[in-house]
Structures are given as C-alpha cells and as structure tokens.
JSON list of C-alpha atoms in Angstrom, two decimals:
[
{"chain": "H", "resi": 1, "resn": "MET", "atom": "CA", "xyz": [-104.23, 4.10, 6.36]},
{"chain": "H", "resi": 2, "resn": "ALA", "atom": "CA", "xyz": [-107.25, 5.85, 7.86]},
{"chain": "H", "resi": 3, "resn": "VAL", "atom": "CA", "xyz": [-110.44, 6.92, 6.10]},
{"chain": "H", "resi": 4, "resn": "LEU", "atom": "CA", "xyz": [-112.88, 9.54, 7.39]},
{"chain": "H", "resi": 5, "resn": "MET", "atom": "CA", "xyz": [-116.58, 8.88, 6.78]},
{"chain": "H", "resi": 6, "resn": "PRO", "atom": "CA", "xyz": [-118.81, 11.78, 7.85]},
{"chain": "H", "resi": 7, "resn": "GLY", "atom": "CA", "xyz": [-122.39, 10.51, 7.78]},
{"chain": "H", "resi": 8, "resn": "MET", "atom": "CA", "xyz": [-121.38, 6.90, 8.39]},
{"chain": "H", "resi": 9, "resn": "GLY", "atom": "CA", "xyz": [-124.43, 6.29, 10.58]},
{"chain": "H", "resi": 10, "resn": "ILE", "atom": "CA", "xyz": [-126.77, 6.61, 7.59]},
{"chain": "H", "resi": 11, "resn": "SER", "atom": "CA", "xyz": [-128.04, 3.59, 5.71]},
{"chain": "H", "resi": 12, "resn": "MET", "atom": "CA", "xyz": [-125.20, 3.50, 3.15]},
{"chain": "H", "resi": 13, "resn": "GLY", "atom": "CA", "xyz": [-122.44, 4.02, 5.71]},
{"chain": "H", "resi": 14, "resn": "PRO", "atom": "CA", "xyz": [-122.38, 0.57, 7.30]},
{"chain": "H", "resi": 15, "resn": "GLY", "atom": "CA", "xyz": [-122.09, -1.11, 3.88]},
{"chain": "H", "resi": 16, "resn": "ILE", "atom": "CA", "xyz": [-119.10, 1.02, 2.95]},
{"chain": "H", "resi": 17, "resn": "LYS", "atom": "CA", "xyz": [-117.63, 0.67, 6.40]},
{"chain": "H", "resi": 18, "resn": "GLY", "atom": "CA", "xyz": [-118.19, -3.07, 6.46]},
{"chain": "H", "resi": 19, "resn": "GLY", "atom": "CA", "xyz": [-116.16, -3.43, 3.28]},
{"chain": "H", "resi": 20, "resn": "ALA", "atom": "CA", "xyz": [-113.40, -1.17, 4.53]},
{"chain": "H", "resi": 21, "resn": "VAL", "atom": "CA", "xyz": [-113.04, -2.84, 7.94]},
{"chain": "H", "resi": 22, "resn": "GLY", "atom": "CA", "xyz": [-112.29, -6.15, 6.24]},
{"chain": "H", "resi": 23, "resn": "GLY", "atom": "CA", "xyz": [-109.42, -4.53, 4.38]},
{"chain": "H", "resi": 24, "resn": "GLU", "atom": "CA", "xyz": [-106.53, -2.46, 5.61]},
{"chain": "H", "resi": 25, "resn": "ALA", "atom": "CA", "xyz": [-108.37, 0.80, 6.27]},
{"chain": "H", "resi": 26, "resn": "ALA", "atom": "CA", "xyz": [-109.18, 2.12, 9.70]},
{"chain": "H", "resi": 27, "resn": "GLU", "atom": "CA", "xyz": [-112.22, 4.35, 9.89]},
{"chain": "H", "resi": 28, "resn": "LYS", "atom": "CA", "xyz": [-112.91, 7.60, 11.61]},
{"chain": "H", "resi": 29, "resn": "ALA", "atom": "CA", "xyz": [-116.59, 8.43, 11.70]},
{"chain": "H", "resi": 30, "resn": "GLU", "atom": "CA", "xyz": [-118.81, 11.29, 12.66]},
{"chain": "H", "resi": 31, "resn": "GLU", "atom": "CA", "xyz": [-120.72, 10.72, 15.89]},
{"chain": "H", "resi": 32, "resn": "LYS", "atom": "CA", "xyz": [-123.65, 13.04, 16.36]},
{"chain": "H", "resi": 33, "resn": "ASP", "atom": "CA", "xyz": [-125.79, 10.87, 18.56]},
{"chain": "H", "resi": 34, "resn": "GLU", "atom": "CA", "xyz": [-125.03, 7.51, 20.15]},
{"chain": "H", "resi": 35, "resn": "LYS", "atom": "CA", "xyz": [-128.38, 6.19, 18.87]},
{"chain": "H", "resi": 36, "resn": "GLU", "atom": "CA", "xyz": [-127.21, 6.91, 15.31]},
{"chain": "H", "resi": 37, "resn": "THR", "atom": "CA", "xyz": [-123.87, 5.14, 15.67]},
{"chain": "H", "resi": 38, "resn": "LYS", "atom": "CA", "xyz": [-124.49, 2.36, 18.21]},
{"chain": "H", "resi": 39, "resn": "HIS", "atom": "CA", "xyz": [-125.12, -0.20, 15.44]},
{"chain": "H", "resi": 40, "resn": "LEU", "atom": "CA", "xyz": [-121.65, 0.49, 14.01]},
{"chain": "H", "resi": 41, "resn": "GLU", "atom": "CA", "xyz": [-119.97, -0.83, 17.15]},
{"chain": "H", "resi": 42, "resn": "SER", "atom": "CA", "xyz": [-121.33, -4.32, 16.46]},
{"chain": "H", "resi": 43, "resn": "LEU", "atom": "CA", "xyz": [-119.65, -4.57, 13.04]},
{"chain": "H", "resi": 44, "resn": "GLU", "atom": "CA", "xyz": [-116.72, -6.95, 12.82]},
{"chain": "H", "resi": 45, "resn": "GLY", "atom": "CA", "xyz": [-113.45, -5.17, 13.58]},
{"chain": "H", "resi": 46, "resn": "ALA", "atom": "CA", "xyz": [-115.09, -2.04, 14.94]},
{"chain": "H", "resi": 47, "resn": "ASN", "atom": "CA", "xyz": [-113.59, -2.39, 18.42]},
{"chain": "H", "resi": 48, "resn": "THR", "atom": "CA", "xyz": [-110.06, -2.06, 17.02]},
{"chain": "H", "resi": 49, "resn": "ARG", "atom": "CA", "xyz": [-110.49, -0.28, 13.70]},
{"chain": "H", "resi": 50, "resn": "LEU", "atom": "CA", "xyz": [-113.20, 2.33, 14.28]},
{"chain": "H", "resi": 51, "resn": "ARG", "atom": "CA", "xyz": [-112.80, 5.67, 16.03]},
{"chain": "H", "resi": 52, "resn": "LEU", "atom": "CA", "xyz": [-115.81, 7.96, 16.44]},
{"chain": "H", "resi": 53, "resn": "TYR", "atom": "CA", "xyz": [-115.36, 11.73, 16.41]},
{"chain": "H", "resi": 54, "resn": "GLN", "atom": "CA", "xyz": [-117.79, 14.48, 17.31]},
{"chain": "H", "resi": 55, "resn": "ILE", "atom": "CA", "xyz": [-117.93, 16.43, 14.05]},
{"chain": "H", "resi": 56, "resn": "ASP", "atom": "CA", "xyz": [-119.99, 19.43, 13.07]},
{"chain": "H", "resi": 57, "resn": "LEU", "atom": "CA", "xyz": [-119.62, 19.82, 9.32]},
{"chain": "H", "resi": 58, "resn": "LEU", "atom": "CA", "xyz": [-120.33, 23.53, 9.67]},
{"chain": "H", "resi": 59, "resn": "ASP", "atom": "CA", "xyz": [-117.35, 23.82, 12.07]},
{"chain": "H", "resi": 60, "resn": "TYR", "atom": "CA", "xyz": [-114.18, 23.58, 9.99]},
{"chain": "H", "resi": 61, "resn": "ASP", "atom": "CA", "xyz": [-111.91, 22.99, 12.99]},
{"chain": "H", "resi": 62, "resn": "SER", "atom": "CA", "xyz": [-113.84, 19.88, 14.07]},
{"chain": "H", "resi": 63, "resn": "ILE", "atom": "CA", "xyz": [-113.33, 18.41, 10.59]},
{"chain": "H", "resi": 64, "resn": "VAL", "atom": "CA", "xyz": [-109.60, 19.17, 10.60]},
{"chain": "H", "resi": 65, "resn": "THR", "atom": "CA", "xyz": [-109.22, 17.32, 13.91]},
{"chain": "H", "resi": 66, "resn": "ALA", "atom": "CA", "xyz": [-110.90, 14.20, 12.54]},
{"chain": "H", "resi": 67, "resn": "ILE", "atom": "CA", "xyz": [-109.32, 14.30, 9.07]},
{"chain": "H", "resi": 68, "resn": "ASN", "atom": "CA", "xyz": [-105.75, 14.55, 10.37]},
{"chain": "H", "resi": 69, "resn": "GLY", "atom": "CA", "xyz": [-103.83, 11.46, 9.24]},
{"chain": "H", "resi": 70, "resn": "CYS", "atom": "CA", "xyz": [-106.48, 10.24, 6.80]},
{"chain": "H", "resi": 71, "resn": "ALA", "atom": "CA", "xyz": [-105.63, 9.11, 3.28]},
{"chain": "H", "resi": 72, "resn": "GLY", "atom": "CA", "xyz": [-109.24, 9.21, 2.11]},
{"chain": "H", "resi": 73, "resn": "VAL", "atom": "CA", "xyz": [-112.69, 10.57, 2.82]},
{"chain": "H", "resi": 74, "resn": "PHE", "atom": "CA", "xyz": [-116.12, 9.16, 1.99]},
{"chain": "H", "resi": 75, "resn": "HIS", "atom": "CA", "xyz": [-118.34, 12.22, 2.47]},
{"chain": "H", "resi": 76, "resn": "LEU", "atom": "CA", "xyz": [-121.77, 10.65, 3.04]},
{"chain": "H", "resi": 77, "resn": "ALA", "atom": "CA", "xyz": [-123.39, 13.38, 5.13]},
{"chain": "H", "resi": 78, "resn": "SER", "atom": "CA", "xyz": [-125.96, 15.82, 3.82]},
{"chain": "H", "resi": 79, "resn": "PRO", "atom": "CA", "xyz": [-128.93, 17.49, 5.48]},
{"chain": "H", "resi": 80, "resn": "CYS", "atom": "CA", "xyz": [-132.01, 15.38, 4.87]},
{"chain": "H", "resi": 81, "resn": "THR", "atom": "CA", "xyz": [-135.29, 15.37, 6.71]},
{"chain": "H", "resi": 82, "resn": "VAL", "atom": "CA", "xyz": [-138.74, 13.87, 6.49]},
{"chain": "H", "resi": 83, "resn": "ASP", "atom": "CA", "xyz": [-140.10, 16.88, 8.35]},
{"chain": "H", "resi": 84, "resn": "GLN", "atom": "CA", "xyz": [-141.55, 19.84, 6.49]},
{"chain": "H", "resi": 85, "resn": "VAL", "atom": "CA", "xyz": [-138.86, 22.24, 5.33]},
{"chain": "H", "resi": 86, "resn": "HIS", "atom": "CA", "xyz": [-139.91, 25.86, 5.68]},
{"chain": "H", "resi": 87, "resn": "ASP", "atom": "CA", "xyz": [-136.74, 27.45, 4.32]},
{"chain": "H", "resi": 88, "resn": "PRO", "atom": "CA", "xyz": [-134.93, 25.05, 1.94]},
{"chain": "H", "resi": 89, "resn": "GLN", "atom": "CA", "xyz": [-132.07, 27.46, 1.28]},
{"chain": "H", "resi": 90, "resn": "ASN", "atom": "CA", "xyz": [-131.15, 27.90, 4.95]},
{"chain": "H", "resi": 91, "resn": "GLU", "atom": "CA", "xyz": [-132.21, 24.48, 6.25]},
{"chain": "H", "resi": 92, "resn": "LEU", "atom": "CA", "xyz": [-130.81, 22.26, 3.48]},
{"chain": "H", "resi": 93, "resn": "LEU", "atom": "CA", "xyz": [-128.84, 23.93, 0.70]},
{"chain": "H", "resi": 94, "resn": "ASP", "atom": "CA", "xyz": [-126.58, 26.30, 2.63]},
{"chain": "H", "resi": 95, "resn": "PRO", "atom": "CA", "xyz": [-125.55, 23.65, 5.23]},
{"chain": "H", "resi": 96, "resn": "ALA", "atom": "CA", "xyz": [-124.96, 21.04, 2.48]},
{"chain": "H", "resi": 97, "resn": "ILE", "atom": "CA", "xyz": [-122.80, 23.44, 0.51]},
{"chain": "H", "resi": 98, "resn": "LYS", "atom": "CA", "xyz": [-120.83, 24.76, 3.49]},
{"chain": "H", "resi": 99, "resn": "GLY", "atom": "CA", "xyz": [-120.34, 21.28, 4.97]},
{"chain": "H", "resi": 100, "resn": "THR", "atom": "CA", "xyz": [-119.08, 19.85, 1.68]},
{"chain": "H", "resi": 101, "resn": "ILE", "atom": "CA", "xyz": [-116.77, 22.80, 1.08]},
{"chain": "H", "resi": 102, "resn": "ASN", "atom": "CA", "xyz": [-115.40, 22.42, 4.61]},
{"chain": "H", "resi": 103, "resn": "VAL", "atom": "CA", "xyz": [-114.70, 18.70, 4.05]},
{"chain": "H", "resi": 104, "resn": "LEU", "atom": "CA", "xyz": [-113.06, 19.31, 0.65]},
{"chain": "H", "resi": 105, "resn": "THR", "atom": "CA", "xyz": [-110.96, 22.21, 1.94]},
{"chain": "H", "resi": 106, "resn": "ALA", "atom": "CA", "xyz": [-109.81, 20.27, 5.01]},
{"chain": "H", "resi": 107, "resn": "ALA", "atom": "CA", "xyz": [-108.98, 17.27, 2.82]},
{"chain": "H", "resi": 108, "resn": "LYS", "atom": "CA", "xyz": [-106.92, 19.37, 0.43]},
{"chain": "H", "resi": 109, "resn": "GLU", "atom": "CA", "xyz": [-105.07, 21.21, 3.20]},
{"chain": "H", "resi": 110, "resn": "ASN", "atom": "CA", "xyz": [-104.28, 17.95, 5.03]},
{"chain": "H", "resi": 111, "resn": "GLY", "atom": "CA", "xyz": [-102.98, 15.98, 2.05]},
{"chain": "H", "resi": 112, "resn": "VAL", "atom": "CA", "xyz": [-105.89, 13.57, 1.68]},
{"chain": "H", "resi": 113, "resn": "ARG", "atom": "CA", "xyz": [-105.34, 11.57, -1.52]},
{"chain": "H", "resi": 114, "resn": "ARG", "atom": "CA", "xyz": [-108.93, 10.63, -2.41]},
{"chain": "H", "resi": 115, "resn": "VAL", "atom": "CA", "xyz": [-112.36, 12.06, -1.61]},
{"chain": "H", "resi": 116, "resn": "VAL", "atom": "CA", "xyz": [-115.67, 10.47, -2.57]},
{"chain": "H", "resi": 117, "resn": "VAL", "atom": "CA", "xyz": [-118.70, 12.74, -2.29]},
{"chain": "H", "resi": 118, "resn": "THR", "atom": "CA", "xyz": [-122.01, 10.94, -2.39]},
{"chain": "H", "resi": 119, "resn": "SER", "atom": "CA", "xyz": [-125.28, 12.51, -3.30]},
{"chain": "H", "resi": 120, "resn": "SER", "atom": "CA", "xyz": [-128.45, 12.72, -1.28]},
{"chain": "H", "resi": 121, "resn": "VAL", "atom": "CA", "xyz": [-131.60, 10.70, -1.74]},
{"chain": "H", "resi": 122, "resn": "SER", "atom": "CA", "xyz": [-132.91, 14.08, -2.88]},
{"chain": "H", "resi": 123, "resn": "SER", "atom": "CA", "xyz": [-131.23, 13.45, -6.23]},
{"chain": "H", "resi": 124, "resn": "ILE", "atom": "CA", "xyz": [-133.78, 10.73, -7.05]},
{"chain": "H", "resi": 125, "resn": "MET", "atom": "CA", "xyz": [-136.80, 11.89, -5.07]},
{"chain": "H", "resi": 126, "resn": "PRO", "atom": "CA", "xyz": [-139.33, 13.22, -5.68]},
{"chain": "H", "resi": 127, "resn": "SER", "atom": "CA", "xyz": [-139.82, 11.53, -9.04]},
{"chain": "H", "resi": 128, "resn": "PRO", "atom": "CA", "xyz": [-143.60, 11.10, -9.33]},
{"chain": "H", "resi": 129, "resn": "ASN", "atom": "CA", "xyz": [-143.44, 9.86, -12.94]},
{"chain": "H", "resi": 130, "resn": "TRP", "atom": "CA", "xyz": [-141.07, 6.98, -12.11]},
{"chain": "H", "resi": 131, "resn": "PRO", "atom": "CA", "xyz": [-143.00, 3.67, -12.04]},
{"chain": "H", "resi": 132, "resn": "ALA", "atom": "CA", "xyz": [-143.67, 2.64, -8.44]},
{"chain": "H", "resi": 133, "resn": "ASP", "atom": "CA", "xyz": [-142.72, -0.99, -9.11]},
{"chain": "H", "resi": 134, "resn": "VAL", "atom": "CA", "xyz": [-139.32, -0.14, -10.67]},
{"chain": "H", "resi": 135, "resn": "ILE", "atom": "CA", "xyz": [-136.24, 0.21, -8.47]},
{"chain": "H", "resi": 136, "resn": "LYS", "atom": "CA", "xyz": [-134.68, 3.65, -8.65]},
{"chain": "H", "resi": 137, "resn": "ASN", "atom": "CA", "xyz": [-131.22, 3.62, -10.23]},
{"chain": "H", "resi": 138, "resn": "GLU", "atom": "CA", "xyz": [-128.88, 5.94, -12.17]},
{"chain": "H", "resi": 139, "resn": "ASP", "atom": "CA", "xyz": [-131.63, 6.49, -14.74]},
{"chain": "H", "resi": 140, "resn": "CYS", "atom": "CA", "xyz": [-133.98, 7.99, -12.16]},
{"chain": "H", "resi": 141, "resn": "TRP", "atom": "CA", "xyz": [-133.51, 11.65, -11.26]},
{"chain": "H", "resi": 142, "resn": "THR", "atom": "CA", "xyz": [-135.57, 14.14, -9.33]},
{"chain": "H", "resi": 143, "resn": "ASP", "atom": "CA", "xyz": [-138.27, 15.67, -11.48]},
{"chain": "H", "resi": 144, "resn": "VAL", "atom": "CA", "xyz": [-136.96, 19.24, -11.70]},
{"chain": "H", "resi": 145, "resn": "GLU", "atom": "CA", "xyz": [-140.21, 20.69, -13.03]},
{"chain": "H", "resi": 146, "resn": "TYR", "atom": "CA", "xyz": [-142.15, 19.01, -10.23]},
{"chain": "H", "resi": 147, "resn": "CYS", "atom": "CA", "xyz": [-139.73, 20.49, -7.70]},
{"chain": "H", "resi": 148, "resn": "LYS", "atom": "CA", "xyz": [-139.95, 23.96, -9.23]},
{"chain": "H", "resi": 149, "resn": "GLN", "atom": "CA", "xyz": [-143.73, 23.81, -9.15]},
{"chain": "H", "resi": 150, "resn": "ASN", "atom": "CA", "xyz": [-143.57, 22.79, -5.50]},
{"chain": "H", "resi": 151, "resn": "SER", "atom": "CA", "xyz": [-140.99, 25.40, -4.45]},
{"chain": "H", "resi": 152, "resn": "VAL", "atom": "CA", "xyz": [-138.24, 22.85, -3.77]},
{"chain": "H", "resi": 153, "resn": "ARG", "atom": "CA", "xyz": [-134.76, 24.15, -4.64]},
{"chain": "H", "resi": 154, "resn": "ILE", "atom": "CA", "xyz": [-132.49, 21.94, -6.67]},
{"chain": "H", "resi": 155, "resn": "ARG", "atom": "CA", "xyz": [-128.98, 21.12, -5.45]},
{"chain": "H", "resi": 156, "resn": "VAL", "atom": "CA", "xyz": [-127.36, 22.03, -8.74]},
{"chain": "H", "resi": 157, "resn": "GLN", "atom": "CA", "xyz": [-126.03, 25.08, -6.90]},
{"chain": "H", "resi": 158, "resn": "LEU", "atom": "CA", "xyz": [-123.72, 22.84, -4.88]},
{"chain": "H", "resi": 159, "resn": "TRP", "atom": "CA", "xyz": [-122.20, 21.11, -7.89]},
{"chain": "H", "resi": 160, "resn": "VAL", "atom": "CA", "xyz": [-121.68, 24.36, -9.80]},
{"chain": "H", "resi": 161, "resn": "LEU", "atom": "CA", "xyz": [-120.01, 25.94, -6.79]},
{"chain": "H", "resi": 162, "resn": "LEU", "atom": "CA", "xyz": [-117.80, 22.92, -6.11]},
{"chain": "H", "resi": 163, "resn": "SER", "atom": "CA", "xyz": [-116.74, 22.59, -9.74]},
{"chain": "H", "resi": 164, "resn": "HIS", "atom": "CA", "xyz": [-115.21, 26.06, -9.49]},
{"chain": "H", "resi": 165, "resn": "ARG", "atom": "CA", "xyz": [-113.39, 25.32, -6.22]},
{"chain": "H", "resi": 166, "resn": "CYS", "atom": "CA", "xyz": [-111.85, 21.92, -6.97]}
]
C-alpha cells in the first residue's frame, strides 16, 4: 500500500512519515527542492520505502503520475510564507484552492480510498488575543476581525468550495 504526502518536507510531514514508515505503508512525497527533502532520506526505512516525486500541485498531470497506485493521501501542502503578501487572493488563496481541488480530483479518479487534508498554520495565526504563554490548540483560531481589519483574506472560501465538490 502506498500513500502520497504532498508537502511532506514541512515540519509535520516527517512525524507522519516516521509513523507510516514503521508500518506497512510506502510513501511517495513531493520533492520541490533537495534542501527541503534531504532530511527525509535519513529517516529509518526511507531508502527502501520512500519515493520522491517532482510535483506541482497546480499541474494536475504531475499529481496523477505520483498518485497512481496509492491507497491514501495526506495532503499537507499549502502556500505559506513569512514574506509580505501583496496579493493574498493570487499568491495564497487561489493556489491553495486549485492545488487541493487537483489532489482531491486525482484521488477520486484514481480510486484512492482515504484522503486527509490538513490545514495551514494560518488557521491559528494571527491570534493576537491568545495568551502568549499558552500553547495553541484546537481552541485557538485566527482572529477573523483582526484579519479583516488588516486586509488578510480568510480561507473559508476553500472549505465552502470543497464542501460542494466532495
């Protein structure tokens, strides 16, 4: 059984991958840049159970190639930057929506049994009223009013759109 994990190079990816490698799953992961994925090669079992694919989530065909033969997908990838965003719709929202739709469509068309879509750190940040000394958890959500006042678009669009397609 193979599992595709776009975005596996991010901080959550190795933890998920580490658990899967110990089991029966083989992983296929997105490789954008060797610097982003080099650390994955040192994980136990990676030399025999990990295959890296060059995937562009905005290119449907590249996803289909990687998803072929997979029973599951952990979709971890989403545009996220610490740099200033000048056009949130075009730089963050549209690519997140299109990439997620591409992954879900490819999964459905290729008989994938399970898909897990994770959220972005953007779902909990910014949250200026959350106490600095308290760990963020499922009770902490982005302060929508703060975002509106600061011209940051909320990702609700993605979930509304996806709820109509799935």
